[in-house]
mmCIF file of C-alpha atoms in Angstrom:
data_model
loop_
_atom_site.group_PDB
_atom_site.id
_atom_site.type_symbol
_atom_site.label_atom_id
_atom_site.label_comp_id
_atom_site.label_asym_id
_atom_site.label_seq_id
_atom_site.Cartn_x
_atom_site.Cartn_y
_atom_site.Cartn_z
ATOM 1 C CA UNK A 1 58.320 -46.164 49.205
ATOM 2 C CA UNK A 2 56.274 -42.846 48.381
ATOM 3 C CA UNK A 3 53.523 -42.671 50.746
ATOM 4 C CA UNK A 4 49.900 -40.484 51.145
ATOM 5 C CA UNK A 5 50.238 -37.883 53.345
ATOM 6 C CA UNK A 6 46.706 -35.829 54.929
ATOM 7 C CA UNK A 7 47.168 -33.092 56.481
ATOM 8 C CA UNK A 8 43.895 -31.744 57.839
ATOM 9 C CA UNK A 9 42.252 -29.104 60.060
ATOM 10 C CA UNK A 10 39.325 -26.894 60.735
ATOM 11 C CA UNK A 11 39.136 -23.811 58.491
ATOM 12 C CA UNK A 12 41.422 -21.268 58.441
ATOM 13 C CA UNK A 13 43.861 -23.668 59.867
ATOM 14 C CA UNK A 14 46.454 -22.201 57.435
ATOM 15 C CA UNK A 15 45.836 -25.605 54.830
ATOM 16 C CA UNK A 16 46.156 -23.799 51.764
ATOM 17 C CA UNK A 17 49.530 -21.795 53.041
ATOM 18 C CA UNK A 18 50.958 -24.713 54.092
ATOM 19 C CA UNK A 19 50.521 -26.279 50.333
ATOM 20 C CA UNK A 20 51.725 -23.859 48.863
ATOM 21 C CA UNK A 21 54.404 -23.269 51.208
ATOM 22 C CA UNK A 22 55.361 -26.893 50.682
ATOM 23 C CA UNK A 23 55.221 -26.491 46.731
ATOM 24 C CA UNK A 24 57.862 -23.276 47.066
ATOM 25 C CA UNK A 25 60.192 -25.493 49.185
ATOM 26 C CA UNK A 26 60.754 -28.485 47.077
ATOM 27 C CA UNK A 27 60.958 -25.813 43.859
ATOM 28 C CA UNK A 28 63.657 -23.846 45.927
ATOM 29 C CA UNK A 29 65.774 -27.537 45.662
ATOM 30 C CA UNK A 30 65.463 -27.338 42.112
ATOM 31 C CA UNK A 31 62.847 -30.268 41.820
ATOM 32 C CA UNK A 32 59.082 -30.268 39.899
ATOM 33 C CA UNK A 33 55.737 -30.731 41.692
ATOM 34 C CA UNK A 34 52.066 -30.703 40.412
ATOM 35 C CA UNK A 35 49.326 -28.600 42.393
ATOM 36 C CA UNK A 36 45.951 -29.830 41.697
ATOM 37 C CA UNK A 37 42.349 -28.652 43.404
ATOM 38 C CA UNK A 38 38.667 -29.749 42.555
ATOM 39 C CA UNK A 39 36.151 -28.158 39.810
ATOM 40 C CA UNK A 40 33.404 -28.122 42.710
ATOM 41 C CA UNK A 41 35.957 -25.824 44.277
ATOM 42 C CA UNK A 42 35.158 -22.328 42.678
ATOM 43 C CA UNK A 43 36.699 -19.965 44.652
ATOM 44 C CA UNK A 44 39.894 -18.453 42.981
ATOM 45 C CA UNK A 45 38.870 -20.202 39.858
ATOM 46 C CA UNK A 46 41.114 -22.299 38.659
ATOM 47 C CA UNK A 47 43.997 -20.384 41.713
ATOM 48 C CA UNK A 48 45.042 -22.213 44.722
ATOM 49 C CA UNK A 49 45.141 -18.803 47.360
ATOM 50 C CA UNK A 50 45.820 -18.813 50.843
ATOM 51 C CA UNK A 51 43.851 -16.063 53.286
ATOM 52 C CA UNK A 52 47.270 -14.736 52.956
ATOM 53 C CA UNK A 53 47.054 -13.039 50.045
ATOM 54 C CA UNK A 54 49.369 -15.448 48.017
ATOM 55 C CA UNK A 55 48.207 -17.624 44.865
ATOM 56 C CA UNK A 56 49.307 -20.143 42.568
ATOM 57 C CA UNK A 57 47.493 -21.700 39.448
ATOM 58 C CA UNK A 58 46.301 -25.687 39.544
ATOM 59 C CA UNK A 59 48.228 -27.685 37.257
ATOM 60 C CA UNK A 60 45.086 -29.960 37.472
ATOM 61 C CA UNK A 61 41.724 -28.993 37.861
ATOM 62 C CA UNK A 62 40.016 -32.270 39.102
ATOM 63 C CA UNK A 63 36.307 -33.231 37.908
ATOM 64 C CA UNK A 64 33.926 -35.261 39.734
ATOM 65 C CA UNK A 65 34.086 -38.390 37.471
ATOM 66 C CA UNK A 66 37.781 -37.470 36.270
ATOM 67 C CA UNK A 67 40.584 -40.480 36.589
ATOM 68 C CA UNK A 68 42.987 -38.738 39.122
ATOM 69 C CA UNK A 69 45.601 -41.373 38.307
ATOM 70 C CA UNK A 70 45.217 -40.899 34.287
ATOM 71 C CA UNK A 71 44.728 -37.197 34.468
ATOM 72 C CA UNK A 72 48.014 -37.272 37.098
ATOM 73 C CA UNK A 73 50.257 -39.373 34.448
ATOM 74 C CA UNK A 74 49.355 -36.941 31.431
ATOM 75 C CA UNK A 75 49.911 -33.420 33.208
ATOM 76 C CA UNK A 76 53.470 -35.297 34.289
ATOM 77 C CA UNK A 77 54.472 -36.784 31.220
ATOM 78 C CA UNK A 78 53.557 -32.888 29.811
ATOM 79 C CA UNK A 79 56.166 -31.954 32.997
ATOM 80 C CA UNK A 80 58.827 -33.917 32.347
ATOM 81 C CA UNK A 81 58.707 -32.836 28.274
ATOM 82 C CA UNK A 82 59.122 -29.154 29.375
ATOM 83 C CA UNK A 83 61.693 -30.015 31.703
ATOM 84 C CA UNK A 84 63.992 -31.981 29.377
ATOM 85 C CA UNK A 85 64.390 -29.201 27.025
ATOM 86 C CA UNK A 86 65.529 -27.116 29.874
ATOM 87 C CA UNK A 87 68.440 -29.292 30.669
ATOM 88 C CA UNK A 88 72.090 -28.673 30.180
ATOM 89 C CA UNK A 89 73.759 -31.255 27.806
ATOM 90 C CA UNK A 90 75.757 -32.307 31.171
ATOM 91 C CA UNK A 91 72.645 -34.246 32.457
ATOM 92 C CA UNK A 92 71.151 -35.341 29.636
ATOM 93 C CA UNK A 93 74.594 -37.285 29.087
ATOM 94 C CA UNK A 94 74.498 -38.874 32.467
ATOM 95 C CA UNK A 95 70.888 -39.983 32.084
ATOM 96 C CA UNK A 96 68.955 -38.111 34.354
ATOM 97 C CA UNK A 97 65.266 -37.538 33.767
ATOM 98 C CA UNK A 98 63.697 -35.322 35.799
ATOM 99 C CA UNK A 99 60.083 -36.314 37.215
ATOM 100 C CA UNK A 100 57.633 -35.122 40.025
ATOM 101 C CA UNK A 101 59.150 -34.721 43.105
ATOM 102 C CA UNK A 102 55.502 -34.322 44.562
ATOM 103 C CA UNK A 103 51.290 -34.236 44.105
ATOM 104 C CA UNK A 104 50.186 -31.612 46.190
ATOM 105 C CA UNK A 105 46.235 -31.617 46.528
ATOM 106 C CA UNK A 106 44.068 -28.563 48.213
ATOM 107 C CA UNK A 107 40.507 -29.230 49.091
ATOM 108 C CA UNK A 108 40.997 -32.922 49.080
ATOM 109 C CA UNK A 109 37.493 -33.571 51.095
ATOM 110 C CA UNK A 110 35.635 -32.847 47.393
ATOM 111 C CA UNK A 111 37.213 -35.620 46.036
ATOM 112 C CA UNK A 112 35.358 -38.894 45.514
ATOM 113 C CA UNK A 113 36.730 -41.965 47.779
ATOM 114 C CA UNK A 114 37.280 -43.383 43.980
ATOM 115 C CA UNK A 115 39.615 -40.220 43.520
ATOM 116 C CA UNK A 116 40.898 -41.050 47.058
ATOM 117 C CA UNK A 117 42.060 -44.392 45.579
ATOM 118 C CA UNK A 118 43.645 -42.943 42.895
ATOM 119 C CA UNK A 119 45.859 -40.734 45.106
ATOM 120 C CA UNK A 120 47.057 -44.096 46.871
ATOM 121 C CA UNK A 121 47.964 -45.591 43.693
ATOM 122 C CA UNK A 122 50.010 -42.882 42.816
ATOM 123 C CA UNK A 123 51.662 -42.555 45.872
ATOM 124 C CA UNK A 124 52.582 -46.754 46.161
ATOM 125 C CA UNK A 125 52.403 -48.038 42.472
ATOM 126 C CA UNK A 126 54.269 -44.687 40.758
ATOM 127 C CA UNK A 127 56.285 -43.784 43.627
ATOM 128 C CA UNK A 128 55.006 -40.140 43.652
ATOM 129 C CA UNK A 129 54.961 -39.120 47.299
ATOM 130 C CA UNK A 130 50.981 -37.342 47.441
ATOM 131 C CA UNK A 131 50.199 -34.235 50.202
ATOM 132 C CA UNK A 132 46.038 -34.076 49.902
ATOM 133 C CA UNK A 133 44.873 -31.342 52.569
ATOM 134 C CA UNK A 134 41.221 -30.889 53.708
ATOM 135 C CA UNK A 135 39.024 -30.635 56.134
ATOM 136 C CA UNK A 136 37.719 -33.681 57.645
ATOM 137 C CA UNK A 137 33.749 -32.627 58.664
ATOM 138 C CA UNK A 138 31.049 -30.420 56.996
ATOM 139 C CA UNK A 139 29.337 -27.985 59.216
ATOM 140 C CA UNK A 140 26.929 -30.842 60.401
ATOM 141 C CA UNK A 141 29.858 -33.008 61.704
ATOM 142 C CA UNK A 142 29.921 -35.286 59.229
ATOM 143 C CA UNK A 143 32.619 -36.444 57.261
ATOM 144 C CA UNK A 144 33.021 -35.558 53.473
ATOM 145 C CA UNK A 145 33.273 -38.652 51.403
ATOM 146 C CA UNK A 146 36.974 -37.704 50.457
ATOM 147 C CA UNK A 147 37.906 -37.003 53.913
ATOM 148 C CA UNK A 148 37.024 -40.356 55.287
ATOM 149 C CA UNK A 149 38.553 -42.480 52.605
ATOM 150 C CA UNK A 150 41.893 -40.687 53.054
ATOM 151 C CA UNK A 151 41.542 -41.227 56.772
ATOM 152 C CA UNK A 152 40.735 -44.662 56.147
ATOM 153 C CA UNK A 153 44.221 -44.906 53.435
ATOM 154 C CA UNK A 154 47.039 -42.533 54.102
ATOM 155 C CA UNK A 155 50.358 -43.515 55.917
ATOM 156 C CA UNK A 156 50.059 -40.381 57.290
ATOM 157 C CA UNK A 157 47.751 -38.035 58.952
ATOM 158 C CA UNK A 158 48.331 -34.486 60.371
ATOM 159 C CA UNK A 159 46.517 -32.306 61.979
ATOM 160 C CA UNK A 160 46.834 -28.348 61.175
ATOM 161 C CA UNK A 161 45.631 -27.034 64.311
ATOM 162 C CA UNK A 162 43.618 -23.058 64.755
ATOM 163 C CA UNK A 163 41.316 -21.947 67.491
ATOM 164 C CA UNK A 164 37.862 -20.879 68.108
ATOM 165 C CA UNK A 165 36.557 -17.557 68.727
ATOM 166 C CA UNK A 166 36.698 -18.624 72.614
ATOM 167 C CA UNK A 167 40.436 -19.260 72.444
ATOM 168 C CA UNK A 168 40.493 -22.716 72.526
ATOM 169 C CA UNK A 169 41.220 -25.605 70.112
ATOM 170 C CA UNK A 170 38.541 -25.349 67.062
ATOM 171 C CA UNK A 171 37.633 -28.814 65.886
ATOM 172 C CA UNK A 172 34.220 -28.396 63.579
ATOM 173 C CA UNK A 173 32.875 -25.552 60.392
ATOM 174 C CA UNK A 174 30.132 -23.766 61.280
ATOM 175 C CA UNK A 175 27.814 -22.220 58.539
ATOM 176 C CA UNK A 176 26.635 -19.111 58.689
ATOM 177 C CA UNK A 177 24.211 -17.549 56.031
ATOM 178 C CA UNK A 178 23.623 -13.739 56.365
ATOM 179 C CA UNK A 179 25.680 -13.836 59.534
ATOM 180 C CA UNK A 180 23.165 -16.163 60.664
ATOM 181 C CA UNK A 181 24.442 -19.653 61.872
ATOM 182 C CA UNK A 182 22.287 -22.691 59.995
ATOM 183 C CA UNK A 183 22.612 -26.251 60.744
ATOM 184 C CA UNK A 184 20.276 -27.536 57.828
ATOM 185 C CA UNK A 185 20.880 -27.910 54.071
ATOM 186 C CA UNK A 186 23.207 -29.518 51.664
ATOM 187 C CA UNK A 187 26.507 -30.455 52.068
ATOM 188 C CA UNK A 188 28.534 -28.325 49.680
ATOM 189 C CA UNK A 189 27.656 -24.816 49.041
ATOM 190 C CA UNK A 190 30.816 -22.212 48.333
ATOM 191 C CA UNK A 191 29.778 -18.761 48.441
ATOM 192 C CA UNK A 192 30.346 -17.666 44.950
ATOM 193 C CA UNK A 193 27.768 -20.301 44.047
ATOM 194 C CA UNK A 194 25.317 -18.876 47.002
ATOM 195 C CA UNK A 195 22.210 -16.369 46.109
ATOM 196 C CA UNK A 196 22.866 -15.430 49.860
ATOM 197 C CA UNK A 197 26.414 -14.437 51.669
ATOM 198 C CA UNK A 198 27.812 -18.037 52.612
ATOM 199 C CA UNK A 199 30.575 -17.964 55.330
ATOM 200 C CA UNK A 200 32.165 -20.451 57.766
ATOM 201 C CA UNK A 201 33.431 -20.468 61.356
ATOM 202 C CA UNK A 202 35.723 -22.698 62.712
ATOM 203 C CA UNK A 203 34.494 -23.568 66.265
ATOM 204 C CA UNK A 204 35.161 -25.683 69.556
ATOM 205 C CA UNK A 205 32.964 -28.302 70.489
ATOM 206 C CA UNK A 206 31.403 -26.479 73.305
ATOM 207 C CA UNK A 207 30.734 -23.460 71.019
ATOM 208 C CA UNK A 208 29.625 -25.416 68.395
ATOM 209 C CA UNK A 209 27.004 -27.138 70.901
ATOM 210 C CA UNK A 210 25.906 -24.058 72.374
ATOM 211 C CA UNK A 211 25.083 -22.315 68.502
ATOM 212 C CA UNK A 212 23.107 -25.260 67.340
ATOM 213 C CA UNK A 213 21.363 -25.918 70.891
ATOM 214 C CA UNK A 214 22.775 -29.066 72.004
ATOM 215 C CA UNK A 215 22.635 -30.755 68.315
ATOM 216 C CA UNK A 216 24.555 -32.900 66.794
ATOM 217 C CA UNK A 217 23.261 -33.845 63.146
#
């Protein structure tokens, strides 16, 4: 059985390399994947990059009200079209259609915990194994709706791991607006979509406690 796979971690915990690292490994094998991020997520357009430097175009772009599942079975059915005309008359005579080996998903904590359900029903009712990676907490600590429903559904759950500025293991995303760490405001705000300079910090708990004074929102 194809399962849901999480893999999560602080930022800059290397999420986005290790996507796309995974997507260049089952290609190297000679199978097909599908790499798919959210509209909300504007940075790189519609690029998957990794602080790395390397970059790879969505085959999905995911909406906030799209139908993962629908939107999932049209960009494969486009997949395996392309694919079969690539195939030597050797495997077309022995029946062998090729399909998505894997759903790869970056920024999976924009997704809805509808979307969420759509990336189990993939996974268990089309047998399309499903890597969503995220973060699991905004920079007040709380879950993002995505985050906690795959938490709450995958078989699997990993944890990407990076450290904070003190050396140790960094667990929550600071905000920072003009270099200025902020603990108030919405949930979501990317940079390019910022009138001021947006960043993040990925911190341990005790240096997390000590920026915000002791708070916990």
């Amino acid at each position: 059985m194809a399962k849901l796979y999480f893999r999560y971690g602080a930022m800059n915990s290397g999420k986005s390399t290790a996507l796309l690292q995974a997507a260049y490994n089952y290609e190297e094998r000679g199978q097909h994947v599908l790499l798919a991020k959210p509209q909300i997520d504007t940075k790189g357009a519609e690029n998957i990059s990794s602080r790395l430097g390397v970059s790879r175009r969505a085959d999905l772009v995911i909406g906030p009200d799209d139908d993962v599942r629908e939107q999932f079975a049209h960009h494969r059915a486009l997949m395996q079209a392309r694919a079969e005309t690539a195939l030597i008359p050797e495997s077309i005579a022995t029946g062998e259609r090729p399909d998505v080996a894997c759903f790869l998903i970056d920024e999976a904590q924009f997704l809805s915990a509808r979307q969420v359900d759509d990336l189990l029903r993939i996974a268990v009712l089309d047998g399309i194994p499903v890597l969503a990676y995220g973060i699991r907490t905004d920079f007040q600590t709380r879950a993002f709706p995505g985050s906690a429903r795959l938490l709450e559904l995958a078989h699997s759950l990993e944890e990407l791991k990076t450290i904070c500025r003190c050396g140790r293991k960094a667990l929550f995303n600071a905000r920072l607006v003009g270099g200025r760490f902020v603990f108030e405001g919405d949930q979501v705000v990317i940079d390019e979509l910022s009138l001021d300079r947006v960043t993040y910090e990925s911190m341990c708990p005790e240096c997390y406690l000590r920026e915000s004074g002791g708070r916990l929102q």
